[in-house]
Amino acid sequence: MFRGWGKNQGCTQKFSTGGGQLGKVQEAFQFRETILLSVSSCQNMGSVIGKTMEENFKKQQEFMEKNQEVMLDRQIQMQNQMRERQAAMMVARSRDMLNWWGAFYVTVAFFGIVGFLKTKKPVPLIPLLPFSFIVGYQYDLAYGNKMQRCREEAERVMAEEGSYIELPRGLPTVQSIDAARNQ
């Protein structure tokens, strides 16, 4: 039995060998014609398959682009949440430091006033001046609008003085990272 390409049977058709020399020659010509017809029909079918494969490729490419967009959006959201958490930790740390500086300031003020009342000289009150600035700064950082002022200044620096924030040698590239990794 020969297996050949047939037009009507899903590109497969069985051929049997018949009796006699003439039968074999006729069968060979029929086989040749069937193959030629099958090849042309399979080429047409190939273009259909090619179109289908091309459509599937485009759909897969669109899916990958959407997937990358979703992943990038998730990464941006994750980084923003991490930034917000770090900022919240910084504010909490500033408030905790204010408690410590406040307690220290009250202690220095108490002993400074006691010393002033005993000696009638202002020397024990002198440490209150620099500590007032420290406690005021810490209060502004913890409860005031210092963070807003810093954000506005950062935006101004980025807009007007970009050269101050440029990285040495510019942004890292994939090639520079790979070169450093391979060393």
PDB file of C-alpha atoms in Angstrom:
ATOM      1  CA  MET A   1       0.000   0.000   0.000  1.00  0.00           C
ATOM      2  CA  PHE A   2       1.094   3.519  -0.796  1.00  0.00           C
ATOM      3  CA  ARG A   3       0.130   6.552   1.236  1.00  0.00           C
ATOM      4  CA  GLY A   4      -0.316   9.654  -0.828  1.00  0.00           C
ATOM      5  CA  TRP A   5      -1.796  13.068  -0.510  1.00  0.00           C
ATOM      6  CA  GLY A   6      -5.489  13.046  -1.369  1.00  0.00           C
ATOM      7  CA  LYS A   7      -7.732  16.011  -1.928  1.00  0.00           C
ATOM      8  CA  ASN A   8     -10.899  14.796  -0.265  1.00  0.00           C
ATOM      9  CA  GLN A   9      -9.640  12.759   2.651  1.00  0.00           C
ATOM     10  CA  GLY A  10      -7.724  15.238   4.818  1.00  0.00           C
ATOM     11  CA  CYS A  11      -4.630  15.041   2.621  1.00  0.00           C
ATOM     12  CA  THR A  12      -4.319  11.255   3.039  1.00  0.00           C
ATOM     13  CA  GLN A  13      -5.537   8.554   0.661  1.00  0.00           C
ATOM     14  CA  LYS A  14      -4.600   4.893   0.292  1.00  0.00           C
ATOM     15  CA  PHE A  15      -3.559   3.476  -3.025  1.00  0.00           C
ATOM     16  CA  SER A  16      -3.461  -0.241  -3.742  1.00  0.00           C
ATOM     17  CA  THR A  17      -1.278  -1.941  -6.275  1.00  0.00           C
ATOM     18  CA  GLY A  18      -3.305  -3.624  -9.014  1.00  0.00           C
ATOM     19  CA  GLY A  19      -2.591  -6.515 -11.357  1.00  0.00           C
ATOM     20  CA  GLY A  20      -0.548  -6.380 -14.530  1.00  0.00           C
ATOM     21  CA  GLN A  21       2.000  -4.073 -16.051  1.00  0.00           C
ATOM     22  CA  LEU A  22      -0.551  -1.735 -17.600  1.00  0.00           C
ATOM     23  CA  GLY A  23      -2.388  -1.444 -14.310  1.00  0.00           C
ATOM     24  CA  LYS A  24       0.823  -0.473 -12.568  1.00  0.00           C
ATOM     25  CA  VAL A  25       1.606   2.262 -15.125  1.00  0.00           C
ATOM     26  CA  GLN A  26      -1.922   3.638 -14.956  1.00  0.00           C
ATOM     27  CA  GLU A  27      -1.804   3.496 -11.211  1.00  0.00           C
ATOM     28  CA  ALA A  28       1.531   5.365 -11.186  1.00  0.00           C
ATOM     29  CA  PHE A  29       0.095   8.144 -13.395  1.00  0.00           C
ATOM     30  CA  GLN A  30      -3.000   8.352 -11.228  1.00  0.00           C
ATOM     31  CA  PHE A  31      -0.779   8.478  -8.163  1.00  0.00           C
ATOM     32  CA  ARG A  32       1.306  11.276  -9.746  1.00  0.00           C
ATOM     33  CA  GLU A  33      -1.815  13.293 -10.669  1.00  0.00           C
ATOM     34  CA  THR A  34      -3.263  12.787  -7.201  1.00  0.00           C
ATOM     35  CA  ILE A  35      -0.051  13.991  -5.600  1.00  0.00           C
ATOM     36  CA  LEU A  36       0.071  17.092  -7.829  1.00  0.00           C
ATOM     37  CA  LEU A  37      -3.565  17.907  -7.049  1.00  0.00           C
ATOM     38  CA  SER A  38      -2.967  17.234  -3.381  1.00  0.00           C
ATOM     39  CA  VAL A  39       0.106  19.454  -3.263  1.00  0.00           C
ATOM     40  CA  SER A  40      -1.799  22.350  -4.822  1.00  0.00           C
ATOM     41  CA  SER A  41      -4.736  21.853  -2.447  1.00  0.00           C
ATOM     42  CA  CYS A  42      -2.373  21.519   0.522  1.00  0.00           C
ATOM     43  CA  GLN A  43      -0.609  24.716  -0.561  1.00  0.00           C
ATOM     44  CA  ASN A  44      -3.983  26.442  -0.467  1.00  0.00           C
ATOM     45  CA  MET A  45      -4.601  24.794   2.858  1.00  0.00           C
ATOM     46  CA  GLY A  46      -1.109  25.924   3.918  1.00  0.00           C
ATOM     47  CA  SER A  47      -2.011  29.527   3.208  1.00  0.00           C
ATOM     48  CA  VAL A  48      -5.104  29.061   5.378  1.00  0.00           C
ATOM     49  CA  ILE A  49      -2.937  27.518   8.082  1.00  0.00           C
ATOM     50  CA  GLY A  50      -0.423  30.319   7.625  1.00  0.00           C
ATOM     51  CA  LYS A  51      -3.160  32.923   8.043  1.00  0.00           C
ATOM     52  CA  THR A  52      -4.460  31.138  11.118  1.00  0.00           C
ATOM     53  CA  MET A  53      -0.966  30.900  12.565  1.00  0.00           C
ATOM     54  CA  GLU A  54      -0.379  34.577  11.806  1.00  0.00           C
ATOM     55  CA  GLU A  55      -3.655  35.512  13.517  1.00  0.00           C
ATOM     56  CA  ASN A  56      -2.732  33.374  16.529  1.00  0.00           C
ATOM     57  CA  PHE A  57       0.708  34.984  16.617  1.00  0.00           C
ATOM     58  CA  LYS A  58      -0.846  38.464  16.585  1.00  0.00           C
ATOM     59  CA  LYS A  59      -3.293  37.479  19.326  1.00  0.00           C
ATOM     60  CA  GLN A  60      -0.450  36.039  21.382  1.00  0.00           C
ATOM     61  CA  GLN A  61       1.614  39.188  20.834  1.00  0.00           C
ATOM     62  CA  GLU A  62      -1.330  41.379  21.935  1.00  0.00           C
ATOM     63  CA  PHE A  63      -1.795  39.169  24.998  1.00  0.00           C
ATOM     64  CA  MET A  64       1.890  39.471  25.863  1.00  0.00           C
ATOM     65  CA  GLU A  65       1.761  43.268  25.479  1.00  0.00           C
ATOM     66  CA  LYS A  66      -1.300  43.480  27.732  1.00  0.00           C
ATOM     67  CA  ASN A  67       0.376  41.139  30.213  1.00  0.00           C
ATOM     68  CA  GLN A  68       3.500  43.318  30.234  1.00  0.00           C
ATOM     69  CA  GLU A  69       1.344  46.401  30.759  1.00  0.00           C
ATOM     70  CA  VAL A  70      -0.413  44.757  33.715  1.00  0.00           C
ATOM     71  CA  MET A  71       2.924  43.641  35.175  1.00  0.00           C
ATOM     72  CA  LEU A  72       4.377  47.136  34.778  1.00  0.00           C
ATOM     73  CA  ASP A  73       1.302  48.681  36.400  1.00  0.00           C
ATOM     74  CA  ARG A  74       1.577  46.239  39.299  1.00  0.00           C
ATOM     75  CA  GLN A  75       5.262  47.017  39.695  1.00  0.00           C
ATOM     76  CA  ILE A  76       4.542  50.763  39.741  1.00  0.00           C
ATOM     77  CA  GLN A  77       1.812  50.256  42.332  1.00  0.00           C
ATOM     78  CA  MET A  78       4.084  48.058  44.441  1.00  0.00           C
ATOM     79  CA  GLN A  79       6.901  50.615  44.340  1.00  0.00           C
ATOM     80  CA  ASN A  80       4.486  53.410  45.235  1.00  0.00           C
ATOM     81  CA  GLN A  81       3.130  51.433  48.190  1.00  0.00           C
ATOM     82  CA  MET A  82       6.688  50.743  49.365  1.00  0.00           C
ATOM     83  CA  ARG A  83       7.507  54.466  49.055  1.00  0.00           C
ATOM     84  CA  GLU A  84       4.379  55.376  51.042  1.00  0.00           C
ATOM     85  CA  ARG A  85       5.284  52.883  53.761  1.00  0.00           C
ATOM     86  CA  GLN A  86       8.818  54.226  53.972  1.00  0.00           C
ATOM     87  CA  ALA A  87       7.499  57.797  54.205  1.00  0.00           C
ATOM     88  CA  ALA A  88       5.064  56.739  56.945  1.00  0.00           C
ATOM     89  CA  MET A  89       7.950  55.111  58.827  1.00  0.00           C
ATOM     90  CA  MET A  90       9.974  58.317  58.501  1.00  0.00           C
ATOM     91  CA  VAL A  91       7.109  60.408  59.905  1.00  0.00           C
ATOM     92  CA  ALA A  92       6.636  57.919  62.760  1.00  0.00           C
ATOM     93  CA  ARG A  93      10.374  58.014  63.501  1.00  0.00           C
ATOM     94  CA  SER A  94      10.312  61.826  63.505  1.00  0.00           C
ATOM     95  CA  ARG A  95       7.426  61.834  65.957  1.00  0.00           C
ATOM     96  CA  ASP A  96       9.246  59.388  68.201  1.00  0.00           C
ATOM     97  CA  MET A  97      12.388  61.557  68.095  1.00  0.00           C
ATOM     98  CA  LEU A  98      10.245  64.582  68.980  1.00  0.00           C
ATOM     99  CA  ASN A  99       9.113  62.786  72.122  1.00  0.00           C
ATOM    100  CA  TRP A 100      12.733  62.168  73.137  1.00  0.00           C
ATOM    101  CA  TRP A 101      13.907  65.684  72.279  1.00  0.00           C
ATOM    102  CA  GLY A 102      10.851  67.135  74.024  1.00  0.00           C
ATOM    103  CA  ALA A 103      11.580  65.178  77.192  1.00  0.00           C
ATOM    104  CA  PHE A 104      15.233  66.237  77.058  1.00  0.00           C
ATOM    105  CA  TYR A 105      14.236  69.882  76.445  1.00  0.00           C
ATOM    106  CA  VAL A 106      11.806  69.886  79.394  1.00  0.00           C
ATOM    107  CA  THR A 107      14.509  68.397  81.628  1.00  0.00           C
ATOM    108  CA  VAL A 108      17.106  70.995  80.549  1.00  0.00           C
ATOM    109  CA  ALA A 109      14.515  73.781  80.933  1.00  0.00           C
ATOM    110  CA  PHE A 110      13.568  72.599  84.419  1.00  0.00           C
ATOM    111  CA  PHE A 111      17.172  72.465  85.646  1.00  0.00           C
ATOM    112  CA  GLY A 112      18.004  75.720  83.819  1.00  0.00           C
ATOM    113  CA  ILE A 113      15.170  77.548  85.538  1.00  0.00           C
ATOM    114  CA  VAL A 114      16.099  76.032  88.926  1.00  0.00           C
ATOM    115  CA  GLY A 115      19.720  77.117  88.362  1.00  0.00           C
ATOM    116  CA  PHE A 116      18.619  80.608  87.348  1.00  0.00           C
ATOM    117  CA  LEU A 117      16.436  80.949  90.460  1.00  0.00           C
ATOM    118  CA  LYS A 118      19.295  79.829  92.744  1.00  0.00           C
ATOM    119  CA  THR A 119      22.095  81.870  91.161  1.00  0.00           C
ATOM    120  CA  LYS A 120      20.108  84.770  89.709  1.00  0.00           C
ATOM    121  CA  LYS A 121      22.382  84.557  86.644  1.00  0.00           C
ATOM    122  CA  PRO A 122      21.096  83.712  83.109  1.00  0.00           C
ATOM    123  CA  VAL A 123      23.946  81.277  82.335  1.00  0.00           C
ATOM    124  CA  PRO A 124      21.894  78.113  83.183  1.00  0.00           C
ATOM    125  CA  LEU A 125      19.258  79.239  80.628  1.00  0.00           C
ATOM    126  CA  ILE A 126      21.743  79.470  77.705  1.00  0.00           C
ATOM    127  CA  PRO A 127      21.323  75.788  76.624  1.00  0.00           C
ATOM    128  CA  LEU A 128      17.615  76.430  76.055  1.00  0.00           C
ATOM    129  CA  LEU A 129      18.344  78.562  72.981  1.00  0.00           C
ATOM    130  CA  PRO A 130      19.927  75.873  70.737  1.00  0.00           C
ATOM    131  CA  PHE A 131      17.623  73.165  72.088  1.00  0.00           C
ATOM    132  CA  SER A 132      14.630  75.351  71.176  1.00  0.00           C
ATOM    133  CA  PHE A 133      15.743  75.239  67.531  1.00  0.00           C
ATOM    134  CA  ILE A 134      16.265  71.472  67.648  1.00  0.00           C
ATOM    135  CA  VAL A 135      12.849  70.809  69.201  1.00  0.00           C
ATOM    136  CA  GLY A 136      11.184  73.284  66.807  1.00  0.00           C
ATOM    137  CA  TYR A 137      12.785  71.571  63.788  1.00  0.00           C
ATOM    138  CA  GLN A 138      11.722  68.150  65.039  1.00  0.00           C
ATOM    139  CA  TYR A 139       8.163  69.369  65.682  1.00  0.00           C
ATOM    140  CA  ASP A 140       7.973  70.833  62.168  1.00  0.00           C
ATOM    141  CA  LEU A 141       9.193  67.539  60.717  1.00  0.00           C
ATOM    142  CA  ALA A 142       6.802  65.426  62.803  1.00  0.00           C
ATOM    143  CA  TYR A 143       3.614  67.507  62.751  1.00  0.00           C
ATOM    144  CA  GLY A 144       4.208  70.549  60.553  1.00  0.00           C
ATOM    145  CA  ASN A 145       4.294  70.970  56.790  1.00  0.00           C
ATOM    146  CA  LYS A 146       8.027  70.366  56.408  1.00  0.00           C
ATOM    147  CA  MET A 147       7.448  67.318  54.189  1.00  0.00           C
ATOM    148  CA  GLN A 148       5.261  69.400  51.853  1.00  0.00           C
ATOM    149  CA  ARG A 149       7.922  72.121  51.639  1.00  0.00           C
ATOM    150  CA  CYS A 150      10.594  69.494  50.938  1.00  0.00           C
ATOM    151  CA  ARG A 151       8.436  67.940  48.190  1.00  0.00           C
ATOM    152  CA  GLU A 152       7.903  71.352  46.572  1.00  0.00           C
ATOM    153  CA  GLU A 153      11.635  72.086  46.712  1.00  0.00           C
ATOM    154  CA  ALA A 154      12.397  68.675  45.193  1.00  0.00           C
ATOM    155  CA  GLU A 155       9.985  69.390  42.332  1.00  0.00           C
ATOM    156  CA  ARG A 156      11.667  72.759  41.758  1.00  0.00           C
ATOM    157  CA  VAL A 157      15.122  71.149  41.716  1.00  0.00           C
ATOM    158  CA  MET A 158      13.938  68.523  39.231  1.00  0.00           C
ATOM    159  CA  ALA A 159      12.378  71.168  36.988  1.00  0.00           C
ATOM    160  CA  GLU A 160      15.073  73.853  37.147  1.00  0.00           C
ATOM    161  CA  GLU A 161      18.296  72.253  38.358  1.00  0.00           C
ATOM    162  CA  GLY A 162      18.308  68.797  36.783  1.00  0.00           C
ATOM    163  CA  SER A 163      22.099  68.717  36.580  1.00  0.00           C
ATOM    164  CA  TYR A 164      22.262  68.312  40.376  1.00  0.00           C
ATOM    165  CA  ILE A 165      20.434  65.005  40.260  1.00  0.00           C
ATOM    166  CA  GLU A 166      22.012  63.368  37.211  1.00  0.00           C
ATOM    167  CA  LEU A 167      23.759  60.073  37.811  1.00  0.00           C
ATOM    168  CA  PRO A 168      27.471  59.857  37.110  1.00  0.00           C
ATOM    169  CA  ARG A 169      27.930  58.177  33.689  1.00  0.00           C
ATOM    170  CA  GLY A 170      24.162  58.463  33.058  1.00  0.00           C
ATOM    171  CA  LEU A 171      21.592  55.709  33.454  1.00  0.00           C
ATOM    172  CA  PRO A 172      22.876  52.138  33.672  1.00  0.00           C
ATOM    173  CA  THR A 173      22.346  50.105  30.510  1.00  0.00           C
ATOM    174  CA  VAL A 174      21.804  46.396  30.095  1.00  0.00           C
ATOM    175  CA  GLN A 175      25.263  46.150  28.522  1.00  0.00           C
ATOM    176  CA  SER A 176      26.976  47.935  31.436  1.00  0.00           C
ATOM    177  CA  ILE A 177      25.148  45.737  33.945  1.00  0.00           C
ATOM    178  CA  ASP A 178      26.112  42.572  32.043  1.00  0.00           C
ATOM    179  CA  ALA A 179      29.728  43.758  31.756  1.00  0.00           C
ATOM    180  CA  ALA A 180      29.905  44.375  35.513  1.00  0.00           C
ATOM    181  CA  ARG A 181      28.233  41.039  36.208  1.00  0.00           C
ATOM    182  CA  ASN A 182      30.683  39.136  33.986  1.00  0.00           C
ATOM    183  CA  GLN A 183      33.793  40.611  35.637  1.00  0.00           C
TER     184      GLN A 183
END
